[in-house]
Amino acid sequence: MLKAGQFKIPVHLAFGHEAVAVAMDLTMQAEDALCLTHRNGAYNLARSKSFDSELAHYELRGRSGSAAQMASMNLAMENTGIAYTSSILGNNMAVGAGIAMNRKVCHREGIVFILTGDGAIEEGVFWETLIFARSHELGIAVVVENNNFSLGSTIAQRRSPIDLSLVCAGLGVSFRRATGAELPEVKAALGAARSDASRGCPAVIEVQLHTFNQHAGPTPGWAEDPRRIALHDGLLLGQGDDPNDPLVRLQQALGEEHFRRLAEQVVQENAVG
Ligand SMILES: Cc1ncc(C[n+]2csc(CCOP(=O)(O)OP(=O)(O)O)c2C)c(N)n1
Ligand SMILES: [Mg+2]
C-alpha cells in the first residue's frame, strides 16, 4: 500500500521491531501506561490486535475532524494502555515521567513504559528525565530501541558512542541489554525492569535491533536497497548472516528446508510484482 502511494501521511514502519512490541504487550499489566514515539506502529498493532483499526487511522478514517490528523506519528489507539505518543523526539520521556509522578502522588498502581531510540537519547530531556525519575523514585522503564539509525545516519556518523550501562550505573538506574530479535530475551528484560520500576527504581532496557525498512515511506525500498529483505534467500541483503536479523534467526530455528518452503509460500501469497 505504501509502494502504491495509498497514504496521505508518512508511515514509519517497524520491520524488525516485532519481538519488542510483542514482549511489551505480554509484559504490560492493566494498570501500566505506555508512551511511544514516531515509530509506534508495531506497538499500536501489538496492543490493539487489530490491523484494520490501525489501518483506519493511517487512512484518516479512525477519528473524526482534526483528531484524524494524529493518524501516524502521534497514534495512541484507544483501549491499548498507550497513554501518549509524540512525534517530538524526547517529548514522551517528560510526559511519561509526569504520569509516573501522578501514580506516585495518588498512590496508584502501575508503571510507565517509555519508548525511545538511539537518536532520541541525544535530546537533553532523556538525561533530565532519568535524573528526575531517579531523584523522585518514579516507576518508569525506558526502552531504548538501538537500531544504529537516526534519520538515515549511523551512530558513528553523528556522535561519540554512549555506553548506557555506565550512564545508568552512574545515575543509580537499573540497566539491561537484550537482543531485540529474541522474544523470550526481551520479555525477560522487560519483566525484570517492570519489577524494578514498581519498587520505585527507574529502569533502562537497551534492545539491539535492526530496522528492515527505510526511515519512513515506501519500504522495503528499491531493487538495490541495502535494507531490502530477501525472503527468497532467507537473508537480508547487505547484512549477510547477521545473527540479529530476525529472518536469520527464524531460518536457524526452523531449519533451512522448512524456512525455504515457508518463505516461498509467503512470497507467493504476497506477490506484489
Ligand atoms: C525534537 C525533534 N528533533 C528532530 C526530529 C526529527 N526526527 C524525526 S525521527 C528522527 C530520528 C529518530 O531516531 P531514533 O530515535 O533512533 O528512532 P528511529 O527512527 O531509529 O526509530 C529525527 C531526528 C523530531 N521529530 N523531533
Ligand atoms: Mg534509531
Tab-separated table of C-alpha atoms and ligand atoms in Angstrom:
chain	number	residue	atom	x	y	z
A	1	MET	CA	0.000	0.000	0.000
A	2	LEU	CA	2.898	2.332	0.745
A	3	LYS	CA	4.518	1.493	-2.546
A	4	ALA	CA	1.256	2.229	-4.300
A	5	GLY	CA	1.176	5.649	-2.627
A	6	GLN	CA	-2.102	4.954	-0.850
A	7	PHE	CA	-1.418	7.059	2.257
A	8	LYS	CA	-1.580	10.815	2.551
A	9	ILE	CA	0.604	10.706	5.641
A	10	PRO	CA	4.077	9.305	6.378
A	11	VAL	CA	4.067	5.875	7.983
A	12	HIS	CA	7.135	4.789	9.968
A	13	LEU	CA	7.252	1.036	9.583
A	14	ALA	CA	8.903	-1.241	12.108
A	15	PHE	CA	10.046	-4.425	10.382
A	16	GLY	CA	12.488	-5.921	12.874
A	17	HIS	CA	10.792	-4.364	15.930
A	18	GLU	CA	8.120	-7.075	16.201
A	19	ALA	CA	9.623	-9.042	19.088
A	20	VAL	CA	9.946	-5.951	21.279
A	21	ALA	CA	6.375	-4.884	20.597
A	22	VAL	CA	5.021	-8.351	21.364
A	23	ALA	CA	7.183	-8.601	24.501
A	24	MET	CA	5.791	-5.236	25.603
A	25	ASP	CA	2.243	-6.457	25.063
A	26	LEU	CA	2.924	-9.605	27.094
A	27	THR	CA	4.623	-7.673	29.906
A	28	MET	CA	2.267	-4.732	30.392
A	29	GLN	CA	-0.272	-5.038	33.179
A	30	ALA	CA	-3.715	-3.453	33.040
A	31	GLU	CA	-2.660	-0.542	35.261
A	32	ASP	CA	0.538	0.239	33.266
A	33	ALA	CA	0.881	3.046	30.747
A	34	LEU	CA	2.923	3.186	27.555
A	35	CYS	CA	4.397	6.332	25.955
A	36	LEU	CA	5.522	5.985	22.364
A	37	THR	CA	7.422	7.763	19.578
A	38	HIS	CA	7.035	8.387	15.847
A	39	ARG	CA	7.817	4.681	15.223
A	40	ASN	CA	4.792	3.427	17.127
A	41	GLY	CA	3.027	1.192	14.585
A	42	ALA	CA	4.208	-2.168	15.902
A	43	TYR	CA	3.174	-1.252	19.456
A	44	ASN	CA	-0.253	0.009	18.432
A	45	LEU	CA	-0.705	-3.227	16.493
A	46	ALA	CA	0.517	-5.480	19.319
A	47	ARG	CA	-1.702	-3.727	21.860
A	48	SER	CA	-4.852	-3.264	19.747
A	49	LYS	CA	-4.522	-6.603	17.926
A	50	SER	CA	-6.433	-5.016	15.090
A	51	PHE	CA	-4.682	-4.312	11.825
A	52	ASP	CA	-7.921	-2.926	10.412
A	53	SER	CA	-8.297	-0.338	13.177
A	54	GLU	CA	-4.693	0.760	12.765
A	55	LEU	CA	-5.122	0.992	9.020
A	56	ALA	CA	-8.229	3.102	9.574
A	57	HIS	CA	-6.056	5.637	11.394
A	58	TYR	CA	-3.446	5.631	8.615
A	59	GLU	CA	-6.229	6.194	6.111
A	60	LEU	CA	-7.540	9.044	8.275
A	61	ARG	CA	-10.779	7.150	8.893
A	62	GLY	CA	-10.032	6.335	12.533
A	63	ARG	CA	-11.069	9.569	14.168
A	64	SER	CA	-13.227	12.412	13.138
A	65	GLY	CA	-12.284	16.010	12.484
A	66	SER	CA	-8.879	17.390	13.322
A	67	ALA	CA	-8.116	14.429	15.606
A	68	ALA	CA	-7.797	12.309	12.489
A	69	GLN	CA	-4.661	14.267	11.685
A	70	MET	CA	-2.924	12.473	14.572
A	71	ALA	CA	-3.009	9.414	12.401
A	72	SER	CA	0.544	8.073	12.367
A	73	MET	CA	3.345	9.766	14.298
A	74	ASN	CA	1.149	10.601	17.303
A	75	LEU	CA	-1.004	7.489	17.203
A	76	ALA	CA	-2.183	6.275	20.601
A	77	MET	CA	-5.053	3.899	19.892
A	78	GLU	CA	-7.948	3.677	22.288
A	79	ASN	CA	-8.087	0.951	24.968
A	80	THR	CA	-4.486	-0.120	24.465
A	81	GLY	CA	-2.813	1.325	27.558
A	82	ILE	CA	-0.941	3.664	25.224
A	83	ALA	CA	-1.329	6.880	27.167
A	84	TYR	CA	0.629	9.145	24.861
A	85	THR	CA	2.568	9.162	21.619
A	86	SER	CA	4.695	12.009	20.308
A	87	SER	CA	6.397	12.891	17.059
A	88	ILE	CA	8.686	15.230	19.012
A	89	LEU	CA	11.771	13.273	19.996
A	90	GLY	CA	12.208	13.040	23.763
A	91	ASN	CA	8.853	14.643	24.491
A	92	ASN	CA	7.325	11.342	25.606
A	93	MET	CA	10.084	10.994	28.234
A	94	ALA	CA	8.907	14.032	30.180
A	95	VAL	CA	5.228	13.151	29.757
A	96	GLY	CA	5.900	9.565	30.888
A	97	ALA	CA	7.717	10.834	33.980
A	98	GLY	CA	4.738	13.094	34.690
A	99	ILE	CA	2.347	10.161	34.506
A	100	ALA	CA	4.614	8.164	36.837
A	101	MET	CA	4.738	11.121	39.242
A	102	ASN	CA	0.939	11.223	39.280
A	103	ARG	CA	0.801	7.497	40.071
A	104	LYS	CA	3.179	8.003	42.962
A	105	VAL	CA	1.456	11.077	44.431
A	106	CYS	CA	-2.011	9.498	44.113
A	107	HIS	CA	-0.806	6.073	45.335
A	108	ARG	CA	-1.986	4.465	42.116
A	109	GLU	CA	-0.664	1.145	40.878
A	110	GLY	CA	1.179	0.649	37.621
A	111	ILE	CA	4.400	1.694	35.974
A	112	VAL	CA	5.072	3.690	32.821
A	113	PHE	CA	6.943	2.179	29.886
A	114	ILE	CA	8.592	4.815	27.715
A	115	LEU	CA	9.959	4.060	24.252
A	116	THR	CA	12.885	5.940	22.779
A	117	GLY	CA	15.674	5.423	20.243
A	118	ASP	CA	19.430	5.714	19.783
A	119	GLY	CA	18.741	9.049	18.087
A	120	ALA	CA	16.215	10.403	20.586
A	121	ILE	CA	18.541	9.827	23.564
A	122	GLU	CA	20.598	12.685	22.158
A	123	GLU	CA	17.847	15.016	23.360
A	124	GLY	CA	18.530	16.677	26.727
A	125	VAL	CA	15.164	15.596	28.086
A	126	PHE	CA	16.270	11.951	28.028
A	127	TRP	CA	19.006	12.736	30.569
A	128	GLU	CA	16.857	15.107	32.624
A	129	THR	CA	14.085	12.530	32.862
A	130	LEU	CA	16.428	9.853	34.204
A	131	ILE	CA	17.776	12.224	36.856
A	132	PHE	CA	14.252	13.423	37.734
A	133	ALA	CA	12.833	9.879	37.895
A	134	ARG	CA	15.738	8.609	39.997
A	135	SER	CA	15.514	11.567	42.392
A	136	HIS	CA	11.766	11.045	42.897
A	137	GLU	CA	11.909	7.228	42.737
A	138	LEU	CA	9.409	7.077	39.905
A	139	GLY	CA	8.186	3.877	38.312
A	140	ILE	CA	9.415	4.249	34.752
A	141	ALA	CA	11.004	1.684	32.436
A	142	VAL	CA	12.685	3.271	29.418
A	143	VAL	CA	13.141	1.059	26.371
A	144	VAL	CA	15.890	2.317	24.067
A	145	GLU	CA	15.440	0.747	20.646
A	146	ASN	CA	19.002	0.875	19.338
A	147	ASN	CA	18.834	0.267	15.603
A	148	ASN	CA	22.023	2.246	14.979
A	149	PHE	CA	19.904	4.529	12.867
A	150	SER	CA	18.506	8.024	13.098
A	151	LEU	CA	17.069	9.645	10.001
A	152	GLY	CA	19.477	7.692	7.804
A	153	SER	CA	22.610	8.205	9.924
A	154	THR	CA	24.527	5.633	11.929
A	155	ILE	CA	25.770	6.374	15.442
A	156	ALA	CA	29.383	6.610	14.251
A	157	GLN	CA	28.368	9.145	11.613
A	158	ARG	CA	26.722	11.537	14.049
A	159	ARG	CA	28.159	11.316	17.555
A	160	SER	CA	30.527	9.662	20.001
A	161	PRO	CA	29.426	6.293	21.375
A	162	ILE	CA	27.370	6.130	24.578
A	163	ASP	CA	27.662	3.198	26.976
A	164	LEU	CA	24.237	3.282	28.604
A	165	SER	CA	25.245	0.663	31.176
A	166	LEU	CA	27.812	3.115	32.565
A	167	VAL	CA	25.404	6.051	32.334
A	168	CYS	CA	22.806	4.088	34.317
A	169	ALA	CA	25.383	2.869	36.833
A	170	GLY	CA	26.380	6.482	37.428
A	171	LEU	CA	22.786	7.567	37.904
A	172	GLY	CA	21.720	4.611	40.042
A	173	VAL	CA	19.222	3.459	37.434
A	174	SER	CA	18.927	-0.253	36.645
A	175	PHE	CA	20.137	-1.345	33.222
A	176	ARG	CA	19.587	-4.347	30.974
A	177	ARG	CA	20.541	-5.160	27.423
A	178	ALA	CA	18.575	-7.534	25.194
A	179	THR	CA	18.688	-8.780	21.639
A	180	GLY	CA	15.658	-7.208	20.036
A	181	ALA	CA	15.060	-10.122	17.682
A	182	GLU	CA	14.585	-12.592	20.561
A	183	LEU	CA	11.119	-12.521	22.114
A	184	PRO	CA	11.982	-14.527	25.281
A	185	GLU	CA	15.073	-12.406	25.903
A	186	VAL	CA	13.256	-9.075	25.545
A	187	LYS	CA	10.323	-10.328	27.590
A	188	ALA	CA	12.610	-11.380	30.448
A	189	ALA	CA	14.354	-7.990	30.381
A	190	LEU	CA	11.070	-6.049	30.316
A	191	GLY	CA	9.634	-8.158	33.144
A	192	ALA	CA	12.693	-7.575	35.336
A	193	ALA	CA	12.664	-3.858	34.515
A	194	ARG	CA	8.984	-3.701	35.402
A	195	SER	CA	9.615	-5.131	38.831
A	196	ASP	CA	12.434	-2.607	39.430
A	197	ALA	CA	10.151	0.223	38.353
A	198	SER	CA	7.305	-0.954	40.574
A	199	ARG	CA	9.704	-0.647	43.530
A	200	GLY	CA	10.458	2.959	42.548
A	201	CYS	CA	13.746	2.174	40.818
A	202	PRO	CA	13.747	3.595	37.283
A	203	ALA	CA	14.982	1.098	34.705
A	204	VAL	CA	16.525	1.253	31.241
A	205	ILE	CA	16.457	-1.598	28.734
A	206	GLU	CA	18.578	-1.219	25.605
A	207	VAL	CA	17.407	-3.500	22.821
A	208	GLN	CA	19.761	-4.048	19.887
A	209	LEU	CA	17.782	-4.456	16.725
A	210	HIS	CA	17.764	-3.817	13.022
A	211	THR	CA	15.066	-1.891	11.245
A	212	PHE	CA	14.456	-3.581	7.908
A	213	ASN	CA	12.915	-0.587	6.212
A	214	GLN	CA	13.700	2.994	5.404
A	215	HIS	CA	13.052	5.744	7.950
A	216	ALA	CA	9.549	6.336	6.592
A	217	GLY	CA	7.630	5.838	3.410
A	218	PRO	CA	7.502	3.032	0.845
A	219	THR	CA	9.505	0.074	2.031
A	220	PRO	CA	11.356	-2.176	1.556
A	221	GLY	CA	12.826	0.259	-0.919
A	222	TRP	CA	14.111	-0.266	-4.383
A	223	ALA	CA	15.876	-3.223	-6.025
A	224	GLU	CA	19.379	-2.322	-4.847
A	225	ASP	CA	18.225	-1.001	-1.480
A	226	PRO	CA	20.729	-2.379	1.082
A	227	ARG	CA	17.860	-2.771	3.567
A	228	ARG	CA	15.835	-4.978	1.232
A	229	ILE	CA	14.543	-8.121	2.891
A	230	ALA	CA	15.140	-11.073	0.588
A	231	LEU	CA	12.663	-13.645	1.801
A	232	HIS	CA	13.640	-15.807	-1.167
A	233	ASP	CA	17.158	-16.204	0.176
A	234	GLY	CA	16.341	-16.093	3.850
A	235	LEU	CA	18.962	-13.412	4.128
A	236	LEU	CA	18.867	-9.694	4.476
A	237	LEU	CA	20.796	-8.400	1.519
A	238	GLY	CA	23.721	-6.256	2.530
A	239	GLN	CA	23.840	-7.544	6.101
A	240	GLY	CA	24.853	-11.131	5.450
A	241	ASP	CA	24.179	-13.607	8.192
A	242	ASP	CA	23.996	-11.063	10.973
A	243	PRO	CA	22.611	-13.008	13.970
A	244	ASN	CA	20.413	-10.052	14.894
A	245	ASP	CA	18.489	-10.424	11.653
A	246	PRO	CA	15.105	-11.951	12.624
A	247	LEU	CA	14.975	-13.814	9.322
A	248	VAL	CA	18.332	-15.420	10.012
A	249	ARG	CA	17.088	-16.378	13.487
A	250	LEU	CA	13.906	-17.819	12.039
A	251	GLN	CA	15.883	-19.786	9.496
A	252	GLN	CA	18.100	-21.218	12.229
A	253	ALA	CA	15.098	-22.132	14.372
A	254	LEU	CA	13.055	-23.776	11.626
A	255	GLY	CA	15.868	-25.363	9.667
A	256	GLU	CA	16.822	-24.367	6.154
A	257	GLU	CA	14.334	-26.523	4.279
A	258	HIS	CA	11.279	-25.660	6.365
A	259	PHE	CA	12.208	-21.991	6.220
A	260	ARG	CA	12.629	-22.061	2.432
A	261	ARG	CA	9.211	-23.689	1.966
A	262	LEU	CA	7.612	-21.136	4.266
A	263	ALA	CA	9.383	-18.271	2.515
A	264	GLU	CA	8.226	-19.469	-0.888
A	265	GLN	CA	4.659	-19.721	0.366
A	266	VAL	CA	4.770	-16.206	1.853
A	267	VAL	CA	6.317	-14.770	-1.294
A	268	GLN	CA	3.646	-16.431	-3.456
A	269	GLU	CA	0.790	-15.267	-1.259
A	270	ASN	CA	2.083	-11.708	-1.154
A	271	ALA	CA	3.361	-11.362	-4.703
A	272	VAL	CA	3.495	-7.654	-5.497
A	273	GLY	CA	5.413	-7.867	-8.729
B	1	LIG	C1	12.863	17.272	18.663
B	1	LIG	C2	12.944	16.593	17.330
B	1	LIG	N1	14.065	16.766	16.584
B	1	LIG	C3	14.153	16.169	15.381
B	1	LIG	C4	13.127	15.409	14.873
B	1	LIG	C5	13.228	14.773	13.501
B	1	LIG	N2	13.357	13.336	13.619
B	1	LIG	C6	12.284	12.522	13.472
B	1	LIG	S1	12.677	10.899	13.686
B	1	LIG	C7	14.294	11.273	13.919
B	1	LIG	C8	15.276	10.160	14.171
B	1	LIG	C9	14.993	9.395	15.417
B	1	LIG	O1	15.902	8.357	15.593
B	1	LIG	P1	15.658	7.294	16.712
B	1	LIG	O2	15.269	7.956	17.974
B	1	LIG	O3	16.870	6.459	16.766
B	1	LIG	O4	14.388	6.489	16.185
B	1	LIG	P2	14.253	5.559	14.880
B	1	LIG	O5	13.731	6.423	13.785
B	1	LIG	O6	15.575	4.961	14.596
B	1	LIG	O7	13.262	4.527	15.269
B	1	LIG	C10	14.517	12.635	13.859
B	1	LIG	C11	15.830	13.289	14.049
B	1	LIG	C12	11.970	15.276	15.688
B	1	LIG	N3	10.937	14.549	15.291
B	1	LIG	N4	11.918	15.864	16.900
B	2	MG	MG	17.203	4.690	15.873
